[in-house]
PDB file of C-alpha atoms in Angstrom:
ATOM      1  CA  MET N   1      -0.230  -0.092  -0.436  1.00  0.00           C
ATOM      2  CA  ALA N   2       1.189   3.118  -1.246  1.00  0.00           C
ATOM      3  CA  ALA N   3       1.856   6.160   2.069  1.00  0.00           C
ATOM      4  CA  HIS N   4       0.557   9.728   2.180  1.00  0.00           C
ATOM      5  CA  GLU N   5       2.542  12.008   3.229  1.00  0.00           C
ATOM      6  CA  THR N   6       0.303  13.783   6.536  1.00  0.00           C
ATOM      7  CA  ASN N   7       0.825  17.509   7.365  1.00  0.00           C
ATOM      8  CA  GLU N   8      -0.022  19.854  10.379  1.00  0.00           C
ATOM      9  CA  SER N   9      -3.346  19.386  10.535  1.00  0.00           C
ATOM     10  CA  GLY N  10      -6.274  17.591   9.743  1.00  0.00           C
ATOM     11  CA  ARG N  11      -6.803  13.400   9.748  1.00  0.00           C
ATOM     12  CA  GLY N  12      -2.859  12.568   9.145  1.00  0.00           C
ATOM     13  CA  GLN N  13      -2.169  14.626  11.793  1.00  0.00           C
ATOM     14  CA  GLU N  14      -4.638  13.113  13.985  1.00  0.00           C
ATOM     15  CA  GLN N  15      -3.623   9.666  12.932  1.00  0.00           C
ATOM     16  CA  GLY N  16      -0.175  10.514  13.790  1.00  0.00           C
ATOM     17  CA  ARG N  17      -1.064  11.360  17.422  1.00  0.00           C
ATOM     18  CA  ASP N  18      -2.393   7.997  18.582  1.00  0.00           C
ATOM     19  CA  ALA N  19       0.683   6.362  17.004  1.00  0.00           C
ATOM     20  CA  GLU N  20       2.960   7.598  19.155  1.00  0.00           C
ATOM     21  CA  GLY N  21       0.746   6.972  22.015  1.00  0.00           C
ATOM     22  CA  GLY N  22      -0.761  10.652  22.236  1.00  0.00           C
ATOM     23  CA  ASP N  23      -4.103  12.483  23.553  1.00  0.00           C
ATOM     24  CA  GLY N  24      -6.649   9.942  25.368  1.00  0.00           C
ATOM     25  CA  ASP N  25      -6.467   5.954  25.435  1.00  0.00           C
ATOM     26  CA  ALA N  26      -3.898   4.983  22.957  1.00  0.00           C
ATOM     27  CA  HIS N  27      -5.086   2.020  23.050  1.00  0.00           C
ATOM     28  CA  ALA N  28      -9.201   2.926  22.288  1.00  0.00           C
ATOM     29  CA  THR N  29      -7.888   5.169  19.407  1.00  0.00           C
ATOM     30  CA  ARG N  30      -4.471   4.160  17.907  1.00  0.00           C
ATOM     31  CA  THR N  31      -4.866   3.558  14.200  1.00  0.00           C
ATOM     32  CA  HIS N  32      -1.338   3.038  12.828  1.00  0.00           C
ATOM     33  CA  LEU N  33       1.744   1.975  14.484  1.00  0.00           C
ATOM     34  CA  SER N  34       4.773   3.181  14.134  1.00  0.00           C
ATOM     35  CA  ALA N  35       8.323   1.506  13.493  1.00  0.00           C
ATOM     36  CA  ALA N  36       9.136   1.604  17.592  1.00  0.00           C
ATOM     37  CA  GLY N  37       4.854  -0.120  17.777  1.00  0.00           C
ATOM     38  CA  LEU N  38       6.040  -2.475  16.024  1.00  0.00           C
ATOM     39  CA  ARG N  39       9.124  -3.968  17.377  1.00  0.00           C
ATOM     40  CA  ALA N  40       7.102  -3.950  20.665  1.00  0.00           C
ATOM     41  CA  ARG N  41       5.322  -6.543  18.948  1.00  0.00           C
ATOM     42  CA  GLY N  42       8.178  -9.158  17.842  1.00  0.00           C
ATOM     43  CA  TRP N  43       8.484  -7.277  14.146  1.00  0.00           C
ATOM     44  CA  THR N  44      12.084  -6.747  12.908  1.00  0.00           C
ATOM     45  CA  ALA N  45      12.790  -4.103  10.328  1.00  0.00           C
ATOM     46  CA  GLY N  46      13.375  -7.393   7.186  1.00  0.00           C
ATOM     47  CA  MET N  47       9.818  -8.645   8.807  1.00  0.00           C
ATOM     48  CA  VAL N  48       8.007  -5.343   7.661  1.00  0.00           C
ATOM     49  CA  ARG N  49       9.954  -5.050   4.635  1.00  0.00           C
ATOM     50  CA  GLN N  50       8.563  -8.929   3.583  1.00  0.00           C
ATOM     51  CA  LEU N  51       5.034  -8.954   4.908  1.00  0.00           C
ATOM     52  CA  LEU N  52       3.916  -4.953   5.201  1.00  0.00           C
ATOM     53  CA  GLY N  53       6.358  -3.225   2.524  1.00  0.00           C
ATOM     54  CA  GLU N  54       5.492   0.490   2.276  1.00  0.00           C
ATOM     55  CA  PRO N  55       3.640   2.069   5.229  1.00  0.00           C
ATOM     56  CA  ASP N  56       0.346   3.646   5.146  1.00  0.00           C
ATOM     57  CA  LEU N  57       1.352   7.174   6.969  1.00  0.00           C
ATOM     58  CA  LEU N  58       4.565   9.035   6.944  1.00  0.00           C
ATOM     59  CA  ARG N  59       4.211  11.161   9.469  1.00  0.00           C
ATOM     60  CA  VAL N  60       6.459  14.805  10.267  1.00  0.00           C
ATOM     61  CA  ASN N  61       9.170  13.885  12.816  1.00  0.00           C
ATOM     62  CA  PRO N  62       7.861  16.466  15.419  1.00  0.00           C
ATOM     63  CA  HIS N  63      11.424  16.259  17.795  1.00  0.00           C
ATOM     64  CA  VAL N  64      13.434  16.786  14.816  1.00  0.00           C
ATOM     65  CA  ARG N  65      12.302  18.827  11.701  1.00  0.00           C
ATOM     66  CA  ALA N  66      15.203  17.830   9.430  1.00  0.00           C
ATOM     67  CA  ALA N  67      14.410  14.019  10.231  1.00  0.00           C
ATOM     68  CA  PRO N  68      13.494  11.260   7.951  1.00  0.00           C
ATOM     69  CA  ARG N  69       9.094  10.969   8.197  1.00  0.00           C
ATOM     70  CA  ILE N  70       8.165   8.520  11.008  1.00  0.00           C
ATOM     71  CA  ARG N  71       6.876   5.637   9.128  1.00  0.00           C
ATOM     72  CA  LEU N  72       3.300   4.481   9.942  1.00  0.00           C
ATOM     73  CA  TYR N  73       1.119   1.543   9.730  1.00  0.00           C
ATOM     74  CA  GLY N  74      -2.468   0.841  10.086  1.00  0.00           C
ATOM     75  CA  VAL N  75      -3.038  -1.584  12.913  1.00  0.00           C
ATOM     76  CA  GLU N  76      -5.946  -3.210  10.475  1.00  0.00           C
ATOM     77  CA  ARG N  77      -3.547  -4.213   8.090  1.00  0.00           C
ATOM     78  CA  VAL N  78      -0.649  -4.935  10.456  1.00  0.00           C
ATOM     79  CA  GLU N  79      -3.413  -7.066  12.899  1.00  0.00           C
ATOM     80  CA  ALA N  80      -3.904  -8.840   9.369  1.00  0.00           C
ATOM     81  CA  ALA N  81      -0.962  -9.647   8.809  1.00  0.00           C
ATOM     82  CA  GLU N  82       0.015 -11.581  12.182  1.00  0.00           C
ATOM     83  CA  ARG N  83      -2.616 -13.414  11.645  1.00  0.00           C
ATOM     84  CA  SER N  84      -1.165 -15.124   8.586  1.00  0.00           C
ATOM     85  CA  GLU N  85       0.935 -18.344   8.261  1.00  0.00           C
ATOM     86  CA  GLU N  86       3.551 -16.448   6.207  1.00  0.00           C
ATOM     87  CA  PHE N  87       3.893 -14.191   9.721  1.00  0.00           C
ATOM     88  CA  ARG N  88       3.723 -16.909  12.022  1.00  0.00           C
ATOM     89  CA  ALA N  89       6.510 -19.113   9.644  1.00  0.00           C
ATOM     90  CA  VAL N  90       8.348 -15.646   9.304  1.00  0.00           C
ATOM     91  CA  SER N  91       8.101 -14.434  13.069  1.00  0.00           C
ATOM     92  CA  ALA N  92       9.904 -18.340  14.558  1.00  0.00           C
ATOM     93  CA  ALA N  93      12.626 -18.372  11.789  1.00  0.00           C
ATOM     94  CA  ALA N  94      13.409 -14.125  13.028  1.00  0.00           C
ATOM     95  CA  ALA N  95      13.362 -15.842  17.008  1.00  0.00           C
ATOM     96  CA  ARG N  96      15.738 -18.871  15.829  1.00  0.00           C
ATOM     97  CA  ARG N  97      18.049 -16.048  14.302  1.00  0.00           C
ATOM     98  CA  SER N  98      18.083 -14.572  17.560  1.00  0.00           C
ATOM     99  CA  ALA N  99      18.395 -17.360  19.637  1.00  0.00           C
ATOM    100  CA  ALA N 100      21.274 -18.302  17.753  1.00  0.00           C
ATOM    101  CA  THR N 101      23.062 -14.605  18.163  1.00  0.00           C
ATOM    102  CA  ARG N 102      22.458 -14.172  21.333  1.00  0.00           C
ATOM    103  CA  VAL N 103      24.040 -18.272  21.602  1.00  0.00           C
ATOM    104  CA  ALA N 104      27.163 -16.802  19.730  1.00  0.00           C
ATOM    105  CA  ALA N 105      27.841 -13.734  21.759  1.00  0.00           C
ATOM    106  CA  ARG N 106      28.062 -15.667  24.727  1.00  0.00           C
ATOM    107  CA  ARG N 107      30.341 -18.283  23.597  1.00  0.00           C
ATOM    108  CA  ARG N 108      32.590 -15.159  21.942  1.00  0.00           C
ATOM    109  CA  ARG N 109      32.118 -14.101  25.203  1.00  0.00           C
ATOM    110  CA  ARG N 110      33.343 -17.464  27.260  1.00  0.00           C
ATOM    111  CA  GLU N 111      35.671 -17.542  24.665  1.00  0.00           C
ATOM    112  CA  VAL N 112      37.446 -13.837  24.956  1.00  0.00           C
ATOM    113  CA  LEU N 113      37.271 -14.093  28.808  1.00  0.00           C
ATOM    114  CA  ALA N 114      39.920 -17.675  28.933  1.00  0.00           C
ATOM    115  CA  ARG N 115      42.368 -15.524  27.153  1.00  0.00           C
ATOM    116  CA  ILE N 116      42.686 -12.754  28.248  1.00  0.00           C
ATOM    117  CA  ALA N 117      43.185 -14.747  31.583  1.00  0.00           C
ATOM    118  CA  ALA N 118      45.194 -16.989  30.271  1.00  0.00           C
ATOM    119  CA  GLU N 119      47.520 -14.277  28.491  1.00  0.00           C
ATOM    120  CA  PRO N 120      50.892 -13.675  30.092  1.00  0.00           C
ATOM    121  CA  ILE N 121      50.991 -10.276  30.829  1.00  0.00           C
ATOM    122  CA  ASP N 122      54.545  -8.533  30.196  1.00  0.00           C
ATOM    123  CA  VAL N 123      55.296  -5.129  32.368  1.00  0.00           C
ATOM    124  CA  PRO N 124      58.278  -3.237  31.536  1.00  0.00           C
ATOM    125  CA  ARG N 125      61.283  -3.517  33.945  1.00  0.00           C
ATOM    126  CA  LEU N 126      62.952  -0.884  34.833  1.00  0.00           C
ATOM    127  CA  ALA N 127      65.209   0.930  36.927  1.00  0.00           C
ATOM    128  CA  PRO N 128      63.012   3.449  39.484  1.00  0.00           C
ATOM    129  CA  HIS N 129      64.855   6.366  38.126  1.00  0.00           C
ATOM    130  CA  ARG N 130      64.151   5.229  34.285  1.00  0.00           C
ATOM    131  CA  LEU N 131      60.860   4.187  34.823  1.00  0.00           C
ATOM    132  CA  ALA N 132      60.254   7.775  36.458  1.00  0.00           C
ATOM    133  CA  ALA N 133      61.965   9.813  34.023  1.00  0.00           C
ATOM    134  CA  LEU N 134      59.888   7.806  31.311  1.00  0.00           C
ATOM    135  CA  ALA N 135      56.616   8.874  32.715  1.00  0.00           C
ATOM    136  CA  VAL N 136      57.420  12.727  33.325  1.00  0.00           C
ATOM    137  CA  GLU N 137      58.543  12.067  29.493  1.00  0.00           C
ATOM    138  CA  HIS N 138      55.083  10.624  28.123  1.00  0.00           C
ATOM    139  CA  ARG N 139      53.356  12.939  31.042  1.00  0.00           C
ATOM    140  CA  GLU N 140      54.654  15.953  28.953  1.00  0.00           C
ATOM    141  CA  ARG N 141      54.246  14.770  25.645  1.00  0.00           C
ATOM    142  CA  ARG N 142      50.184  14.290  26.424  1.00  0.00           C
ATOM    143  CA  ASP N 143      50.117  17.800  28.131  1.00  0.00           C
ATOM    144  CA  GLU N 144      52.290  19.136  24.844  1.00  0.00           C
ATOM    145  CA  GLU N 145      49.215  16.921  22.716  1.00  0.00           C
ATOM    146  CA  ARG N 146      46.287  18.319  25.047  1.00  0.00           C
ATOM    147  CA  ALA N 147      47.286  22.485  25.463  1.00  0.00           C
ATOM    148  CA  TYR N 148      47.592  22.052  21.243  1.00  0.00           C
ATOM    149  CA  GLU N 149      44.219  20.490  21.175  1.00  0.00           C
ATOM    150  CA  ARG N 150      42.488  23.641  23.100  1.00  0.00           C
ATOM    151  CA  ARG N 151      44.684  25.978  22.281  1.00  0.00           C
ATOM    152  CA  GLY N 152      45.364  25.435  18.586  1.00  0.00           C
ATOM    153  CA  LEU N 153      49.418  26.699  19.940  1.00  0.00           C
ATOM    154  CA  PRO N 154      51.719  24.751  18.917  1.00  0.00           C
ATOM    155  CA  PRO N 155      53.423  22.155  21.044  1.00  0.00           C
ATOM    156  CA  ASP N 156      56.468  23.212  21.434  1.00  0.00           C
ATOM    157  CA  ASP N 157      54.524  26.746  23.074  1.00  0.00           C
ATOM    158  CA  THR N 158      53.502  24.856  25.613  1.00  0.00           C
ATOM    159  CA  PRO N 159      55.301  25.643  29.152  1.00  0.00           C
ATOM    160  CA  VAL N 160      56.404  22.301  30.722  1.00  0.00           C
ATOM    161  CA  LYS N 161      55.821  21.615  34.420  1.00  0.00           C
ATOM    162  CA  GLY N 162      56.100  17.954  34.796  1.00  0.00           C
ATOM    163  CA  ARG N 163      59.897  17.873  36.134  1.00  0.00           C
ATOM    164  CA  THR N 164      58.318  19.670  39.437  1.00  0.00           C
ATOM    165  CA  ALA N 165      55.862  16.859  40.321  1.00  0.00           C
ATOM    166  CA  ASP N 166      55.147  15.901  43.688  1.00  0.00           C
ATOM    167  CA  ALA N 167      56.003  12.093  44.803  1.00  0.00           C
ATOM    168  CA  VAL N 168      52.123  11.315  44.745  1.00  0.00           C
ATOM    169  CA  ALA N 169      51.665  12.623  41.456  1.00  0.00           C
ATOM    170  CA  LEU N 170      54.647  11.150  39.766  1.00  0.00           C
ATOM    171  CA  ASP N 171      53.559   7.393  41.131  1.00  0.00           C
ATOM    172  CA  ARG N 172      50.241   7.649  38.931  1.00  0.00           C
ATOM    173  CA  TRP N 173      52.401   9.395  36.059  1.00  0.00           C
ATOM    174  CA  ARG N 174      54.371   5.975  36.153  1.00  0.00           C
ATOM    175  CA  VAL N 175      51.397   4.182  36.674  1.00  0.00           C
ATOM    176  CA  ASP N 176      49.505   6.051  33.862  1.00  0.00           C
ATOM    177  CA  TYR N 177      53.469   5.079  31.891  1.00  0.00           C
ATOM    178  CA  LEU N 178      53.106   1.395  32.422  1.00  0.00           C
ATOM    179  CA  LEU N 179      49.629   1.317  30.811  1.00  0.00           C
ATOM    180  CA  HIS N 180      50.483   3.242  28.151  1.00  0.00           C
ATOM    181  CA  ARG N 181      53.243   0.317  27.074  1.00  0.00           C
ATOM    182  CA  LEU N 182      50.984  -2.065  28.113  1.00  0.00           C
ATOM    183  CA  ALA N 183      47.913  -1.207  25.954  1.00  0.00           C
ATOM    184  CA  ARG N 184      47.747  -3.636  23.311  1.00  0.00           C
ATOM    185  CA  TYR N 185      46.042  -5.886  25.984  1.00  0.00           C
ATOM    186  CA  ASP N 186      42.421  -3.904  24.579  1.00  0.00           C
ATOM    187  CA  GLU N 187      42.645  -5.545  21.666  1.00  0.00           C
ATOM    188  CA  LEU N 188      41.965  -8.828  23.783  1.00  0.00           C
ATOM    189  CA  LEU N 189      38.674  -7.272  24.225  1.00  0.00           C
ATOM    190  CA  ASN N 190      38.180  -7.284  19.898  1.00  0.00           C
ATOM    191  CA  GLY N 191      34.504  -8.697  19.289  1.00  0.00           C
ATOM    192  CA  LEU N 192      32.732  -7.627  22.193  1.00  0.00           C
ATOM    193  CA  HIS N 193      30.074  -5.360  21.694  1.00  0.00           C
ATOM    194  CA  GLY N 194      28.942  -2.732  24.423  1.00  0.00           C
ATOM    195  CA  GLY N 195      26.839  -2.705  27.630  1.00  0.00           C
ATOM    196  CA  ALA N 196      27.579  -4.777  30.727  1.00  0.00           C
ATOM    197  CA  GLY N 197      28.982  -7.458  29.116  1.00  0.00           C
ATOM    198  CA  ARG N 198      31.761  -5.701  28.099  1.00  0.00           C
ATOM    199  CA  ALA N 199      32.748  -3.806  30.628  1.00  0.00           C
ATOM    200  CA  THR N 200      32.072  -6.986  33.257  1.00  0.00           C
ATOM    201  CA  ALA N 201      35.442  -8.147  30.263  1.00  0.00           C
ATOM    202  CA  GLU N 202      37.305  -5.131  30.819  1.00  0.00           C
ATOM    203  CA  GLU N 203      37.623  -5.312  34.242  1.00  0.00           C
ATOM    204  CA  LEU N 204      39.598  -8.974  33.979  1.00  0.00           C
ATOM    205  CA  PRO N 205      42.370  -7.401  32.309  1.00  0.00           C
ATOM    206  CA  ARG N 206      42.665  -4.267  34.147  1.00  0.00           C
ATOM    207  CA  ARG N 207      42.623  -5.653  37.348  1.00  0.00           C
ATOM    208  CA  ARG N 208      45.346  -8.038  36.200  1.00  0.00           C
ATOM    209  CA  ILE N 209      47.675  -5.553  35.000  1.00  0.00           C
ATOM    210  CA  HIS N 210      47.379  -3.584  37.784  1.00  0.00           C
ATOM    211  CA  ALA N 211      47.913  -6.731  40.063  1.00  0.00           C
ATOM    212  CA  ALA N 212      50.929  -7.108  36.888  1.00  0.00           C
ATOM    213  CA  ILE N 213      52.407  -3.612  37.587  1.00  0.00           C
ATOM    214  CA  THR N 214      52.183  -3.941  41.634  1.00  0.00           C
ATOM    215  CA  GLU N 215      54.228  -7.306  41.036  1.00  0.00           C
ATOM    216  CA  ALA N 216      56.545  -5.660  39.640  1.00  0.00           C
ATOM    217  CA  TYR N 217      57.248  -2.252  41.329  1.00  0.00           C
ATOM    218  CA  PRO N 218      55.722  -2.872  44.911  1.00  0.00           C
ATOM    219  CA  PHE N 219      55.837   1.333  46.074  1.00  0.00           C
ATOM    220  CA  LEU N 220      53.464   1.702  42.698  1.00  0.00           C
ATOM    221  CA  ALA N 221      50.567  -0.967  44.909  1.00  0.00           C
ATOM    222  CA  GLN N 222      48.921   2.050  47.011  1.00  0.00           C
ATOM    223  CA  GLU N 223      48.451   4.094  43.336  1.00  0.00           C
ATOM    224  CA  CYS N 224      47.048   0.473  41.451  1.00  0.00           C
ATOM    225  CA  GLU N 225      44.656   0.618  44.246  1.00  0.00           C
ATOM    226  CA  ARG N 226      43.390   3.759  44.242  1.00  0.00           C
ATOM    227  CA  GLN N 227      42.672   3.921  40.390  1.00  0.00           C
ATOM    228  CA  LEU N 228      41.122  -0.096  40.600  1.00  0.00           C
ATOM    229  CA  SER N 229      39.100   1.973  43.028  1.00  0.00           C
ATOM    230  CA  GLY N 230      37.843   4.378  41.121  1.00  0.00           C
ATOM    231  CA  GLY N 231      40.447   6.995  41.161  1.00  0.00           C
ATOM    232  CA  ASN N 232      41.165   9.261  37.610  1.00  0.00           C
ATOM    233  CA  SER N 233      44.261   8.180  35.782  1.00  0.00           C
ATOM    234  CA  ASP N 234      45.942   9.753  32.577  1.00  0.00           C
ATOM    235  CA  ALA N 235      46.860   6.831  30.497  1.00  0.00           C
ATOM    236  CA  GLY N 236      44.642   8.555  28.026  1.00  0.00           C
ATOM    237  CA  ALA N 237      46.235   6.210  25.251  1.00  0.00           C
ATOM    238  CA  SER N 238      44.532   2.685  26.795  1.00  0.00           C
ATOM    239  CA  SER N 239      41.024   2.006  28.273  1.00  0.00           C
ATOM    240  CA  MET N 240      41.592  -0.067  30.848  1.00  0.00           C
TER     241      MET N 240
END
């Protein structure tokens, strides 16, 4: 069925309001469903294309005028499609694909976590004075880059203040420098999507790396614990 464009007044607008759950009893007066409404009923985008085709109405987005028009589908046509054998077959196939995707994602997450747990963490072993010097250089370089990004100044115009750092700041910079050197472990998380699952997976290498730094440099144990407890880090180059 061909779509009809709606304007700011008349029947098309009223139907659009009903479709979005506007004035009055939405369940009693709704005549059209948006894509979001269809998703809530179990429709996928592919099912909409296959079984419904073109929308019955196009409504101007009330929040972003320049956005694509909202696609609306008549409730009667949707309900008729849902009673068909084709809908049941397509819906069952979509459910199977969704279940298979979830199983594959869980398997991938288990594999990634196992790899993270088994991966050796090779912390560079440096003399304390050498580590401090590299940490200061790394911090100063990052300060220069940040100043350049903020003000558009050439890096050479940024004053160097790193060598006046106190002991607490220097420990933070030492840990940040080591995290920068170990940033390649971020690659172990490749293949994991965002959300709680990835956040949980990120915590494992983060704790392992801080534990390895503590083992290699016991005097940095307090700073590692602080960062693991939610303290700020300037590592920047590493997401851990």
